[in-house]
mmCIF file with all atom_site columns, C-alpha atoms in Angstrom:
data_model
loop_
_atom_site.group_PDB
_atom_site.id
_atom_site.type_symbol
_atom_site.label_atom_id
_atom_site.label_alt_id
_atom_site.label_comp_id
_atom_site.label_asym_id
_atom_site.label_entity_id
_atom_site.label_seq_id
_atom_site.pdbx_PDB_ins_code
_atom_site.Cartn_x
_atom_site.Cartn_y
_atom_site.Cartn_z
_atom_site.occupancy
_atom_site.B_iso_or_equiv
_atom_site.pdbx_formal_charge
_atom_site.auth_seq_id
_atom_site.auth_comp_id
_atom_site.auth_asym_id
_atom_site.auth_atom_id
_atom_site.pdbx_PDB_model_num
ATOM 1   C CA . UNK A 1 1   ? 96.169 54.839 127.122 1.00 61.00 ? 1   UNK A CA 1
ATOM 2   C CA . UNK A 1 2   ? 94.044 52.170 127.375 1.00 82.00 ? 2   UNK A CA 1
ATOM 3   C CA . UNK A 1 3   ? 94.063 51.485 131.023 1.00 82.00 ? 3   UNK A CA 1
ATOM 4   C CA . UNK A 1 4   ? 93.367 54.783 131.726 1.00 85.00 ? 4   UNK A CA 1
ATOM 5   C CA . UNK A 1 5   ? 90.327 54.614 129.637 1.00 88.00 ? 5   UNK A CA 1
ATOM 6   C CA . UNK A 1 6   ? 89.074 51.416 131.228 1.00 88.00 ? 6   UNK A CA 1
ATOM 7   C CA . UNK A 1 7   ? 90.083 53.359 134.985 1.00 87.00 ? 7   UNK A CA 1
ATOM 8   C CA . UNK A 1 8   ? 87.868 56.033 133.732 1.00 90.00 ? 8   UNK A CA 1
ATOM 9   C CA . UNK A 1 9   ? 85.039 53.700 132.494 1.00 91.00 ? 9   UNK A CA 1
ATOM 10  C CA . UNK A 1 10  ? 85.599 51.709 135.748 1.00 91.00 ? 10  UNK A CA 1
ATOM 11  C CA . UNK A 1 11  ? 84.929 54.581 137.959 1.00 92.00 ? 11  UNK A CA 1
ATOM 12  C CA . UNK A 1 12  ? 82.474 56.788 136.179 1.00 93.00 ? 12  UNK A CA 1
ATOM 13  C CA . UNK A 1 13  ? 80.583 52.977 135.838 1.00 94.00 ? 13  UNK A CA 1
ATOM 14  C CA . UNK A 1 14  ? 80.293 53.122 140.261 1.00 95.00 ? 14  UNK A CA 1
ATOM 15  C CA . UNK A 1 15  ? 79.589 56.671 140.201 1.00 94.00 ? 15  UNK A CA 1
ATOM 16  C CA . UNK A 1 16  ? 76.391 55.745 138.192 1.00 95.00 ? 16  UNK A CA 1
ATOM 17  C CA . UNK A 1 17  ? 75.810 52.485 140.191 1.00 94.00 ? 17  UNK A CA 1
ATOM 18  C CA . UNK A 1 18  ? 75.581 54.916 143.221 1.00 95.00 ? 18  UNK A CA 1
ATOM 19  C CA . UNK A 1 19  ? 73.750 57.634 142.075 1.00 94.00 ? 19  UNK A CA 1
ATOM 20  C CA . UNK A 1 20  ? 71.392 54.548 140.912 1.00 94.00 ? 20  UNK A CA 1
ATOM 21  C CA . UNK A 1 21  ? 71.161 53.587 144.896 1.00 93.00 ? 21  UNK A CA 1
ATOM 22  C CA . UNK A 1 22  ? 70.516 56.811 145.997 1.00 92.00 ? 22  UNK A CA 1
ATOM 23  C CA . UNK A 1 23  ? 67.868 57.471 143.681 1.00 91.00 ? 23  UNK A CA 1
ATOM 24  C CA . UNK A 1 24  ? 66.112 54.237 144.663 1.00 90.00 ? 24  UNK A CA 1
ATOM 25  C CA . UNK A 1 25  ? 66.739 55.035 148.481 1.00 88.00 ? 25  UNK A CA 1
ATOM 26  C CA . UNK A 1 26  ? 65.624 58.403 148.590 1.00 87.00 ? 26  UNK A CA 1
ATOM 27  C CA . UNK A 1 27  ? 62.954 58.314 145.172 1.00 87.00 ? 27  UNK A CA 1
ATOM 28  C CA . UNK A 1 28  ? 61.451 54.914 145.014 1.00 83.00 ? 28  UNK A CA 1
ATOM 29  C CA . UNK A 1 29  ? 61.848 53.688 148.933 1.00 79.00 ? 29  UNK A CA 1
ATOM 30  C CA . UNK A 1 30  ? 62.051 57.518 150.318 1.00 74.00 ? 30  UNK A CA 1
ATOM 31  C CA . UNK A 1 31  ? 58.706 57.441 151.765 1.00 75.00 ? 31  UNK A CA 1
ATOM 32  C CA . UNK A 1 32  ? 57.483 53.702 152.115 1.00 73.00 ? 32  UNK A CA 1
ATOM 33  C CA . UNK A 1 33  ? 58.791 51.991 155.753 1.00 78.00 ? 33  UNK A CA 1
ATOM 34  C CA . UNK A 1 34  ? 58.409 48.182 155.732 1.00 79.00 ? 34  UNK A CA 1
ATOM 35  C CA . UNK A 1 35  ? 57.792 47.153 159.270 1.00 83.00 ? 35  UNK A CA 1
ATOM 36  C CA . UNK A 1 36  ? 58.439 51.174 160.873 1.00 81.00 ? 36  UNK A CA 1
ATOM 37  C CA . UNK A 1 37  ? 61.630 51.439 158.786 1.00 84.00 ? 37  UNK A CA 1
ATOM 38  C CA . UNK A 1 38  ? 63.487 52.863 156.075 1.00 86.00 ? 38  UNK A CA 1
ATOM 39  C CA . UNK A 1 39  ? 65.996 50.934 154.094 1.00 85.00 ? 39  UNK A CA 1
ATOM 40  C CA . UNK A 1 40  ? 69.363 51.958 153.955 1.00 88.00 ? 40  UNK A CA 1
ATOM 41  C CA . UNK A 1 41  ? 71.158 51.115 150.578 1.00 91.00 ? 41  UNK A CA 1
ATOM 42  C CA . UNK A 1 42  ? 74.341 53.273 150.454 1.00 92.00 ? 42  UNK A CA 1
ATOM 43  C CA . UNK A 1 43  ? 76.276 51.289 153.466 1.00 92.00 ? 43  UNK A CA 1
ATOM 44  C CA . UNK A 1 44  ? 75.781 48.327 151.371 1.00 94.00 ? 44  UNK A CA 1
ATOM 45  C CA . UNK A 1 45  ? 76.671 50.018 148.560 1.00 94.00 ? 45  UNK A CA 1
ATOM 46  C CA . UNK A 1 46  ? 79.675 51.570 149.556 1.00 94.00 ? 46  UNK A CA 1
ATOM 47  C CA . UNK A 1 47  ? 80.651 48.157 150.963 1.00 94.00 ? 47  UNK A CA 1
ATOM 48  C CA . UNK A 1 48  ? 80.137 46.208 147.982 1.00 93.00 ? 48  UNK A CA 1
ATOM 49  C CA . UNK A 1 49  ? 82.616 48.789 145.646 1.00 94.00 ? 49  UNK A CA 1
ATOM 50  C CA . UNK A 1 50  ? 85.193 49.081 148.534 1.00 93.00 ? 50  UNK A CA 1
ATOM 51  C CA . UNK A 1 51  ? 85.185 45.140 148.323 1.00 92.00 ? 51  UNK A CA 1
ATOM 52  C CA . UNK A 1 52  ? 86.465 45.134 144.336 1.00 91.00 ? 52  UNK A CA 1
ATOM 53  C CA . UNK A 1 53  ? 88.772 48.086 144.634 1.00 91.00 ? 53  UNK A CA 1
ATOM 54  C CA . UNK A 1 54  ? 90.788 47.609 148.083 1.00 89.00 ? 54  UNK A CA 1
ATOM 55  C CA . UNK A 1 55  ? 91.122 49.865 150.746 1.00 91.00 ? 55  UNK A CA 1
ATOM 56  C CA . UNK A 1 56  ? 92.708 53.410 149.819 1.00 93.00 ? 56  UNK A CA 1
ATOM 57  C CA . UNK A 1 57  ? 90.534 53.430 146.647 1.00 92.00 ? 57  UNK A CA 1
ATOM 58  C CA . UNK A 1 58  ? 87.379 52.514 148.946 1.00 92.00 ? 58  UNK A CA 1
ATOM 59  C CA . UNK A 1 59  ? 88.128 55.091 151.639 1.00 94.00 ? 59  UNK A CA 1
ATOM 60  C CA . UNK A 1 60  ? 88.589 57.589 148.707 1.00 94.00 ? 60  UNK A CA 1
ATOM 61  C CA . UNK A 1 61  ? 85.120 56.484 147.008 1.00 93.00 ? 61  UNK A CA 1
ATOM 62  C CA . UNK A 1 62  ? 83.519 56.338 150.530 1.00 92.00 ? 62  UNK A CA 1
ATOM 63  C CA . UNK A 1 63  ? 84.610 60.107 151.390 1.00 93.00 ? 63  UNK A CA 1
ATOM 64  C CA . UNK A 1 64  ? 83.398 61.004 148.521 1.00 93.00 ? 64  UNK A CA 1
ATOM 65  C CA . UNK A 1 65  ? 80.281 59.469 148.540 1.00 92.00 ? 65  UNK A CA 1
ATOM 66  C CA . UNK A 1 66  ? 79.440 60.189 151.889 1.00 90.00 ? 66  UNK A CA 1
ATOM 67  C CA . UNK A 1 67  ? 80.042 64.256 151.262 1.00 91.00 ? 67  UNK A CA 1
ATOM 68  C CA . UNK A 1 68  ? 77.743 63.889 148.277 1.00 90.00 ? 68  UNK A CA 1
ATOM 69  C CA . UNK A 1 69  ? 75.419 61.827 150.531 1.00 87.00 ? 69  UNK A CA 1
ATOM 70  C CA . UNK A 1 70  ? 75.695 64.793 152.917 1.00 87.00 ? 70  UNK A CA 1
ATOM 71  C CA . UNK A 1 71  ? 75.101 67.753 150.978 1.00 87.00 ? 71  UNK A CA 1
ATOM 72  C CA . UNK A 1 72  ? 72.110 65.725 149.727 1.00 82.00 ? 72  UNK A CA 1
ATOM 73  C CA . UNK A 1 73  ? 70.505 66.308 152.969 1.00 78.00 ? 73  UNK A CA 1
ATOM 74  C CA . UNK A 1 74  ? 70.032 62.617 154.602 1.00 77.00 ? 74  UNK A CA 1
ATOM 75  C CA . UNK A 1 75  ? 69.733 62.177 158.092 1.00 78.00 ? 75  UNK A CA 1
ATOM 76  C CA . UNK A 1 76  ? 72.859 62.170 159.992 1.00 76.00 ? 76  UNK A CA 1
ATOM 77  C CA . UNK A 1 77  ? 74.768 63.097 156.952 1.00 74.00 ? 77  UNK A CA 1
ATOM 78  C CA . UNK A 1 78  ? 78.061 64.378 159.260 1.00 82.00 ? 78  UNK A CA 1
ATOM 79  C CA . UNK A 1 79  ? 77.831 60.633 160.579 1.00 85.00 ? 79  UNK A CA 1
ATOM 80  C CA . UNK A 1 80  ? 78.046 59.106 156.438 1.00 86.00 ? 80  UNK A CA 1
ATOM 81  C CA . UNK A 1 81  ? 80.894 61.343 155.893 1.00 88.00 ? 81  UNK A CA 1
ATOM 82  C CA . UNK A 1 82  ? 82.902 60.211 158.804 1.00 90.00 ? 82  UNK A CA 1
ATOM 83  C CA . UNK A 1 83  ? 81.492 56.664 158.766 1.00 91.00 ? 83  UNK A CA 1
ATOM 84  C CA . UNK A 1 84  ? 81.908 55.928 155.113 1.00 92.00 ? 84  UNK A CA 1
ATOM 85  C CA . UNK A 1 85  ? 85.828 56.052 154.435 1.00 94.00 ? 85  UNK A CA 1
ATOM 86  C CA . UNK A 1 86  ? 85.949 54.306 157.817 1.00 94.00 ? 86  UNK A CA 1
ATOM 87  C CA . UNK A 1 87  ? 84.197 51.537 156.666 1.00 93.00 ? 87  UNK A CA 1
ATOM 88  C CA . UNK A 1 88  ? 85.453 51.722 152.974 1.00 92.00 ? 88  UNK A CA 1
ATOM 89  C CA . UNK A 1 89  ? 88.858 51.451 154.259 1.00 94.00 ? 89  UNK A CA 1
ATOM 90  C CA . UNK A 1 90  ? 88.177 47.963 156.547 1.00 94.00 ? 90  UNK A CA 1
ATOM 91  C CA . UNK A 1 91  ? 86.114 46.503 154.334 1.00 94.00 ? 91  UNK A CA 1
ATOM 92  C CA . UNK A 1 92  ? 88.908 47.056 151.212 1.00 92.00 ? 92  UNK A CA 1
ATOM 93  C CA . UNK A 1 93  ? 91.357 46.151 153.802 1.00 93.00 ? 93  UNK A CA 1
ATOM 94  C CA . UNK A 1 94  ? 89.869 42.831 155.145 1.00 92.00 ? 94  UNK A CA 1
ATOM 95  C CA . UNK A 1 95  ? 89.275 41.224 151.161 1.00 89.00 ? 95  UNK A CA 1
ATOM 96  C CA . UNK A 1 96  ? 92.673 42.668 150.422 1.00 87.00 ? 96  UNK A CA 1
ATOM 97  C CA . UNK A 1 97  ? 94.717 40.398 153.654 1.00 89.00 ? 97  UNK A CA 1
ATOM 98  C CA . UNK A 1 98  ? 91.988 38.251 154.650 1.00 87.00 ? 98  UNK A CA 1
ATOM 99  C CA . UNK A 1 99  ? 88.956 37.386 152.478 1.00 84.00 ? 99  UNK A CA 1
ATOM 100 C CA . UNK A 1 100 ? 88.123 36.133 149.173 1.00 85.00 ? 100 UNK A CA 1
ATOM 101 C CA . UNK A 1 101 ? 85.770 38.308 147.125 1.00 84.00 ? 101 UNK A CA 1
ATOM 102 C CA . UNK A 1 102 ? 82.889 35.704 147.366 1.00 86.00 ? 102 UNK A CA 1
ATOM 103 C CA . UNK A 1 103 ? 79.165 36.125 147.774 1.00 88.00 ? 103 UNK A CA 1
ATOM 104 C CA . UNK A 1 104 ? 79.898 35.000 151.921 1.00 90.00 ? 104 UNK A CA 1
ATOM 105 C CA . UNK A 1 105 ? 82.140 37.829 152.058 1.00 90.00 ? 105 UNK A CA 1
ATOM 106 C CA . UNK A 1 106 ? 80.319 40.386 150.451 1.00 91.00 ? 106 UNK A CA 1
ATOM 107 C CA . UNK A 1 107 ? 77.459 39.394 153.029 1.00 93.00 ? 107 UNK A CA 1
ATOM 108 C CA . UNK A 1 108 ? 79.676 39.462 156.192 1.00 93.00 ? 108 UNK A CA 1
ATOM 109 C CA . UNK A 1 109 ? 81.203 42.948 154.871 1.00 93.00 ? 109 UNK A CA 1
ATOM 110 C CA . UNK A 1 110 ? 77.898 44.464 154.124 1.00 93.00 ? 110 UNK A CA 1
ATOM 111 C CA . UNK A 1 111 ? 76.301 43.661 157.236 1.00 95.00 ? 111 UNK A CA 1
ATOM 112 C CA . UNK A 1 112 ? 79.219 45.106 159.179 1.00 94.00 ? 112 UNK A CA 1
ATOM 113 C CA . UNK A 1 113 ? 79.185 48.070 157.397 1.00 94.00 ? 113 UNK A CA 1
ATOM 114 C CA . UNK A 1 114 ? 75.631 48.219 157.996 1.00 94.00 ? 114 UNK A CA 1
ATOM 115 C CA . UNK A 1 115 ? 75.740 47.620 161.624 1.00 94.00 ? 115 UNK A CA 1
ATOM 116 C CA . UNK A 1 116 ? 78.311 49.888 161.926 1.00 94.00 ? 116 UNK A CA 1
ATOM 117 C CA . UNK A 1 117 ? 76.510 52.932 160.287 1.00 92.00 ? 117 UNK A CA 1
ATOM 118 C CA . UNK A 1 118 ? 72.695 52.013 161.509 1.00 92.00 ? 118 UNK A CA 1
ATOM 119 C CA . UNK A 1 119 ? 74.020 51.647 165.262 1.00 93.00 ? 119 UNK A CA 1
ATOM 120 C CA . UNK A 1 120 ? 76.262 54.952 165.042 1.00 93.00 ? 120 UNK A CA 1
ATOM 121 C CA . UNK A 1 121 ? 73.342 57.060 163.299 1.00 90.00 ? 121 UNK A CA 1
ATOM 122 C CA . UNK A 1 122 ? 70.675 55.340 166.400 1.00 91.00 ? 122 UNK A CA 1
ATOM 123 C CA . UNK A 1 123 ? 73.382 56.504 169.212 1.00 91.00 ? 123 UNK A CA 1
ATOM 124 C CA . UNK A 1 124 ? 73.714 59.956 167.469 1.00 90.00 ? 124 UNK A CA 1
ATOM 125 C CA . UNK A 1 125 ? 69.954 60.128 167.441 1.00 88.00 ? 125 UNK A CA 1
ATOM 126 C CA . UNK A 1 126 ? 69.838 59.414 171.246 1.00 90.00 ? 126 UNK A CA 1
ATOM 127 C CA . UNK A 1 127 ? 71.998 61.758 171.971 1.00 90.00 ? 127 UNK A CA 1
ATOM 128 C CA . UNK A 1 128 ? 70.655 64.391 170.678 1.00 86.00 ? 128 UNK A CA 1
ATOM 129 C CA . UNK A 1 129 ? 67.153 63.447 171.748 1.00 84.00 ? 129 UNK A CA 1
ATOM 130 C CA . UNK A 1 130 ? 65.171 62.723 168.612 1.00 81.00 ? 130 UNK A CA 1
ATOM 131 C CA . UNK A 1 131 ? 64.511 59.085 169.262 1.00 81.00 ? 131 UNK A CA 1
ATOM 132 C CA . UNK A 1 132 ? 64.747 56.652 172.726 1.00 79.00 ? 132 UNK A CA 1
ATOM 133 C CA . UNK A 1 133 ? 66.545 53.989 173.663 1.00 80.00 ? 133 UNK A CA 1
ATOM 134 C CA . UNK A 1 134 ? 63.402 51.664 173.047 1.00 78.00 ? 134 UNK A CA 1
ATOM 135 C CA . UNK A 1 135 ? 63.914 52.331 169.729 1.00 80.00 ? 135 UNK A CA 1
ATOM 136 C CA . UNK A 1 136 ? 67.042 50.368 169.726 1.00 87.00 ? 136 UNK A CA 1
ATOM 137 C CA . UNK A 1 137 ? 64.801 46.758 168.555 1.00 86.00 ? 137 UNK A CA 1
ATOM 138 C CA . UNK A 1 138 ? 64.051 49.236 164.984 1.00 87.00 ? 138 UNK A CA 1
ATOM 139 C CA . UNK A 1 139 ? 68.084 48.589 164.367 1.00 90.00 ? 139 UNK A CA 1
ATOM 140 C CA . UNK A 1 140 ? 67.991 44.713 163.594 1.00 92.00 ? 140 UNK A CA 1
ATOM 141 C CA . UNK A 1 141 ? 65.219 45.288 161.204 1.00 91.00 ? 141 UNK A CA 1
ATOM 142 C CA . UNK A 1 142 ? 66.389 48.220 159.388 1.00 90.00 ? 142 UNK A CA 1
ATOM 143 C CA . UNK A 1 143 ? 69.803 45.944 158.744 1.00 92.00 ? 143 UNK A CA 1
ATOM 144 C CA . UNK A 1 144 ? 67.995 42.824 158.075 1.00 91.00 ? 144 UNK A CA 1
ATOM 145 C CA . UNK A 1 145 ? 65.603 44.875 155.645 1.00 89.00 ? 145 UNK A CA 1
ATOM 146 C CA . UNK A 1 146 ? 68.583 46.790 153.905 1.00 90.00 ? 146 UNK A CA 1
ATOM 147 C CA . UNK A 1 147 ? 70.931 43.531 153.445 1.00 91.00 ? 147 UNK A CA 1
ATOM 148 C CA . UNK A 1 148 ? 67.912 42.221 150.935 1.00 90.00 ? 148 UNK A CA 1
ATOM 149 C CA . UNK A 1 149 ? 70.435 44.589 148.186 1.00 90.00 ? 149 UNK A CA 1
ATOM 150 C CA . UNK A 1 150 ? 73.628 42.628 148.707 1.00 91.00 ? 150 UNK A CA 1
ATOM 151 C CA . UNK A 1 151 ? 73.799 40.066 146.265 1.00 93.00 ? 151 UNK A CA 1
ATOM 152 C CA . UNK A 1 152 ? 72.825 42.827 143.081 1.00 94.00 ? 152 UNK A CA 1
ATOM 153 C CA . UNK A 1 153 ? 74.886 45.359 144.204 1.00 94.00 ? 153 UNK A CA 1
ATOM 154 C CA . UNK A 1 154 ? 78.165 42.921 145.150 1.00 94.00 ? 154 UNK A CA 1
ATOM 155 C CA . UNK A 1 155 ? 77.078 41.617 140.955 1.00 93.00 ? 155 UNK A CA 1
ATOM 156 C CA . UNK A 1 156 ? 76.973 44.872 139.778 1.00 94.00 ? 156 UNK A CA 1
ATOM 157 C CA . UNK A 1 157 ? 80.357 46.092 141.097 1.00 93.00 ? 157 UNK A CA 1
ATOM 158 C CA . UNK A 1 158 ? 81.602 42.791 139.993 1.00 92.00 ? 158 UNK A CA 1
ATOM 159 C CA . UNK A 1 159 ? 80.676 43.413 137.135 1.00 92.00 ? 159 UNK A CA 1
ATOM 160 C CA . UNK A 1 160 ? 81.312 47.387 136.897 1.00 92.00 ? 160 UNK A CA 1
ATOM 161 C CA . UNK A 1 161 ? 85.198 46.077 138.327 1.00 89.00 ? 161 UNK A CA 1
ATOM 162 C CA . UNK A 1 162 ? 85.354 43.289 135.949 1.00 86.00 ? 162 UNK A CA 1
ATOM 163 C CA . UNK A 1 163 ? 85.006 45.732 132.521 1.00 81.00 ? 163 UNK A CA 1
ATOM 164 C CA . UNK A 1 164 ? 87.731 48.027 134.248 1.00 73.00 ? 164 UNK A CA 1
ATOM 165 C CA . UNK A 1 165 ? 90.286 45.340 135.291 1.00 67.00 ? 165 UNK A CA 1
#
């Protein structure tokens, strides 16, 4: 009975670190652009849980982040709900065989999630003609802005995993 508690706590604790990241994203960043861009705080996020809770539990939290994310309204949402148990899965998979869950690898796995997701969303954009190709040089400083967030969120789901282990 007790596990299942602390599973319970566990989860319901990164539910409320993510609503947290959304609010700041879309509440306290939603309008201000820092050198022409937004920042984008859920990749990391999602990157930093699937990190502490391995792959099938990361693809399951990215899914359902992502559909939340969606039905939110963001920008590109089919792209979050497709993108984020893609990268949830990798990321869980690649600290569960291969990687320790250090500060280095929470930066590598954030930035590829974030690379991933910011040059998926530009190509979708492209295609369907809201934005250029010169546009492209925005990318690197939307990821460079957005990784600022990786060391408190990888802390805080260390520490959310940490009182459900």
């Amino acid at each position: 009975m007790r596990q299942t508690y602390k599973n319970i706590l566990m989860w319901a604790l990164y539910a409320a670190l993510f609503l947290l990241v959304i609010v700041l994203q879309t509440v306290v960043f939603g309008h201000a652009r820092f050198f022409g861009v937004k920042l984008s705080l859920v990749p990391v996020c999602i990157a930093c849980i699937a990190m502490h809770t391995g792959s099938e539990n990361g693809a399951l939290f990215g899914l359902i982040a992502g559909a939340f994310w969606m039905l939110a309204g963001a920008d590109g949402g089919v792209l979050y709900i497709l993108l984020l148990p893609v990268c949830g899965a990798v990321v869980g998979y690649l600290c569960d065989r291969y990687l320790n869950r250090t500060l280095l690898s929470a930066f590598l796995m954030c930035l590829m999630t974030l690379c991933v997701m910011q040059l998926a969303l530009f190509a979708f954009r492209v295609f369907l003609g809201t934005t250029s190709f010169a546009g492209i040089l925005s990318v690197p400083v939307q990821i460079g802005l957005s990784m600022i967030a990786w060391p408190f969120l990888y802390l805080a789901a260390r520490i959310v995993r940490k009182a459900g282990a």
